[in-house]
Amino acid sequence: MMTLDPRLDLQLDRFVDVPRRLVWEAWTTPEHLKHWFVPKPWTITDCEIDLRPGGVFRSVMRSPEGQEFPNLGCYLEVVPEERLVWTDALLPGYRPSEKPFFTAFLLLDEENGGTRYRAIALHRDEAGRKQHEEMGFEEGWGTVVTQLVEYIKSSMV
């Protein structure tokens, strides 16, 4: 298991009362991910997932004002229903990106009929961690987990 550095890393750790396999499916299927991946009223207008190391993880976020923000990254590790690691430091095919921001880990464990959900963002330096924190990491990623659970319960169960 990795050792987190509070100067560089941010973490969200929650228990969610939905099955791990559905959390995984919602995270790895573009048509599901579009419904919950950004805090509302933001939306995901497009998403592409090639679920393998070196594969693409691309999404386009749209603000309530209509401005679009594309995100492009590369999967580093895929362990079905347990671990998903991706980064924007690399583009698909492990090509270096121009402006890396963070590497993310999604760790899922079965717990009491639900899922222990851990999302971790690793940053290159303290300034990057601080920027992500000020962008609303805790609130934004927390809201997204709530939306994920609501989506699973209303559409996938």
Short mmCIF file of C-alpha atoms in Angstrom, two decimals:
data_model
loop_
_atom_site.label_atom_id
_atom_site.label_comp_id
_atom_site.label_asym_id
_atom_site.label_seq_id
_atom_site.Cartn_x
_atom_site.Cartn_y
_atom_site.Cartn_z
CA MET A 1 0.00 0.00 0.00
CA MET A 2 1.20 3.49 -0.75
CA THR A 3 2.23 5.97 1.90
CA LEU A 4 0.41 9.27 1.56
CA ASP A 5 2.26 12.55 1.97
CA PRO A 6 -0.05 15.24 3.41
CA ARG A 7 2.07 17.94 1.76
CA LEU A 8 1.39 16.49 -1.71
CA ASP A 9 -1.68 14.24 -1.54
CA LEU A 10 -5.41 14.62 -1.03
CA GLN A 11 -7.72 11.80 -0.01
CA LEU A 12 -11.45 11.17 0.23
CA ASP A 13 -12.43 8.07 2.22
CA ARG A 14 -16.09 7.06 2.50
CA PHE A 15 -18.30 4.08 3.09
CA VAL A 16 -21.04 3.89 0.47
CA ASP A 17 -24.02 1.59 0.78
CA VAL A 18 -23.95 0.21 -2.76
CA PRO A 19 -22.19 -2.91 -4.09
CA ARG A 20 -18.59 -2.59 -5.20
CA ARG A 21 -19.33 -4.13 -8.61
CA LEU A 22 -21.84 -1.33 -9.34
CA VAL A 23 -19.40 1.37 -8.24
CA TRP A 24 -16.86 -0.15 -10.62
CA GLU A 25 -19.36 -0.33 -13.46
CA ALA A 26 -20.39 3.30 -12.93
CA TRP A 27 -16.73 4.37 -13.00
CA THR A 28 -15.79 2.37 -16.10
CA THR A 29 -18.78 2.80 -18.43
CA PRO A 30 -19.00 6.16 -20.24
CA GLU A 31 -22.81 6.14 -20.37
CA HIS A 32 -22.96 5.73 -16.58
CA LEU A 33 -20.10 8.10 -15.77
CA LYS A 34 -21.72 10.98 -17.66
CA HIS A 35 -24.58 11.06 -15.12
CA TRP A 36 -22.61 11.66 -11.92
CA PHE A 37 -18.92 12.48 -12.53
CA VAL A 38 -19.06 16.27 -11.96
CA PRO A 39 -20.95 18.29 -9.34
CA LYS A 40 -24.29 19.45 -10.70
CA PRO A 41 -25.17 21.76 -12.43
CA TRP A 42 -21.96 20.94 -14.33
CA THR A 43 -22.30 18.13 -16.88
CA ILE A 44 -20.16 15.69 -18.82
CA THR A 45 -20.82 16.16 -22.53
CA ASP A 46 -18.48 13.46 -23.80
CA CYS A 47 -16.49 10.58 -22.34
CA GLU A 48 -14.16 7.95 -23.73
CA ILE A 49 -12.76 5.03 -21.75
CA ASP A 50 -10.28 2.41 -22.99
CA LEU A 51 -9.99 0.40 -19.79
CA ARG A 52 -6.45 -0.95 -19.95
CA PRO A 53 -3.01 0.30 -18.92
CA GLY A 54 -2.04 2.89 -21.49
CA GLY A 55 -5.67 3.36 -22.52
CA VAL A 56 -7.47 6.67 -22.75
CA PHE A 57 -9.58 8.28 -20.04
CA ARG A 58 -11.12 11.37 -21.60
CA SER A 59 -14.00 13.53 -20.45
CA VAL A 60 -15.36 16.92 -21.38
CA MET A 61 -16.89 18.94 -18.53
CA ARG A 62 -19.37 21.71 -19.29
CA SER A 63 -19.96 24.58 -16.89
CA PRO A 64 -23.47 25.96 -16.28
CA GLU A 65 -22.45 28.88 -18.53
CA GLY A 66 -21.64 26.49 -21.40
CA GLN A 67 -17.84 26.62 -21.26
CA GLU A 68 -16.21 23.24 -21.94
CA PHE A 69 -13.14 21.82 -20.22
CA PRO A 70 -11.58 18.75 -21.85
CA ASN A 71 -9.61 16.33 -19.67
CA LEU A 72 -7.30 13.74 -21.16
CA GLY A 73 -5.35 11.10 -19.35
CA CYS A 74 -3.98 7.61 -19.37
CA TYR A 75 -4.82 4.58 -17.25
CA LEU A 76 -1.82 3.21 -15.38
CA GLU A 77 -3.42 0.30 -13.53
CA VAL A 78 -6.75 -1.50 -13.86
CA VAL A 79 -7.67 -4.18 -11.31
CA PRO A 80 -11.38 -4.91 -11.83
CA GLU A 81 -13.58 -3.91 -8.89
CA GLU A 82 -10.54 -3.05 -6.74
CA ARG A 83 -8.18 -0.43 -8.14
CA LEU A 84 -8.20 2.13 -10.91
CA VAL A 85 -5.20 4.41 -11.41
CA TRP A 86 -5.00 7.16 -14.02
CA THR A 87 -3.00 10.29 -14.65
CA ASP A 88 -3.03 13.43 -16.74
CA ALA A 89 0.80 13.40 -16.63
CA LEU A 90 0.62 10.91 -19.48
CA LEU A 91 -1.58 10.81 -22.54
CA PRO A 92 -2.91 7.58 -24.05
CA GLY A 93 -0.13 5.22 -25.01
CA TYR A 94 2.02 6.63 -22.17
CA ARG A 95 2.93 9.79 -24.11
CA PRO A 96 4.03 12.65 -21.81
CA SER A 97 1.55 15.50 -21.45
CA GLU A 98 2.46 19.17 -21.49
CA LYS A 99 0.72 20.17 -18.25
CA PRO A 100 0.47 17.36 -15.70
CA PHE A 101 -1.70 18.09 -12.66
CA PHE A 102 -2.27 14.89 -10.71
CA THR A 103 -2.42 11.11 -10.62
CA ALA A 104 -5.56 9.55 -9.17
CA PHE A 105 -6.20 6.28 -7.39
CA LEU A 106 -9.66 4.82 -6.89
CA LEU A 107 -9.51 2.03 -4.30
CA LEU A 108 -12.59 -0.10 -3.64
CA ASP A 109 -13.06 -2.71 -0.90
CA GLU A 110 -16.17 -4.67 0.04
CA GLU A 111 -17.33 -3.69 3.50
CA ASN A 112 -20.51 -4.56 5.42
CA GLY A 113 -22.57 -5.16 2.27
CA GLY A 114 -21.35 -1.92 0.72
CA THR A 115 -18.09 -0.40 -0.46
CA ARG A 116 -15.17 1.37 1.18
CA TYR A 117 -14.47 4.08 -1.41
CA ARG A 118 -11.10 5.81 -1.38
CA ALA A 119 -10.13 8.43 -3.93
CA ILE A 120 -6.58 9.75 -3.74
CA ALA A 121 -4.99 12.54 -5.75
CA LEU A 122 -1.18 12.66 -5.87
CA HIS A 123 0.43 15.95 -6.85
CA ARG A 124 3.92 16.79 -8.07
CA ASP A 125 4.40 19.59 -5.55
CA GLU A 126 2.75 21.44 -2.67
CA ALA A 127 1.49 24.18 -4.99
CA GLY A 128 -0.41 21.63 -7.08
CA ARG A 129 -1.98 20.05 -3.99
CA LYS A 130 -2.94 23.48 -2.66
CA GLN A 131 -4.44 24.48 -6.01
CA HIS A 132 -6.52 21.29 -6.10
CA GLU A 133 -7.61 21.80 -2.50
CA GLU A 134 -8.64 25.41 -3.25
CA MET A 135 -10.53 24.24 -6.35
CA GLY A 136 -12.74 22.31 -3.91
CA PHE A 137 -11.30 18.79 -3.86
CA GLU A 138 -13.05 17.75 -0.63
CA GLU A 139 -16.42 19.31 -1.45
CA GLY A 140 -16.36 18.53 -5.18
CA TRP A 141 -15.19 14.94 -4.95
CA GLY A 142 -17.51 14.42 -1.96
CA THR A 143 -20.48 15.72 -3.94
CA VAL A 144 -19.56 13.42 -6.82
CA VAL A 145 -19.52 10.38 -4.50
CA THR A 146 -23.01 11.32 -3.27
CA GLN A 147 -24.19 11.70 -6.88
CA LEU A 148 -22.58 8.36 -7.76
CA VAL A 149 -24.51 6.56 -4.99
CA GLU A 150 -27.77 8.29 -5.95
CA TYR A 151 -27.26 7.37 -9.60
CA ILE A 152 -26.52 3.73 -8.78
CA LYS A 153 -29.59 3.45 -6.54
CA SER A 154 -31.91 5.12 -9.05
CA SER A 155 -30.60 3.68 -12.31
CA MET A 156 -28.44 0.60 -11.82
CA VAL A 157 -29.99 -1.47 -9.03
#
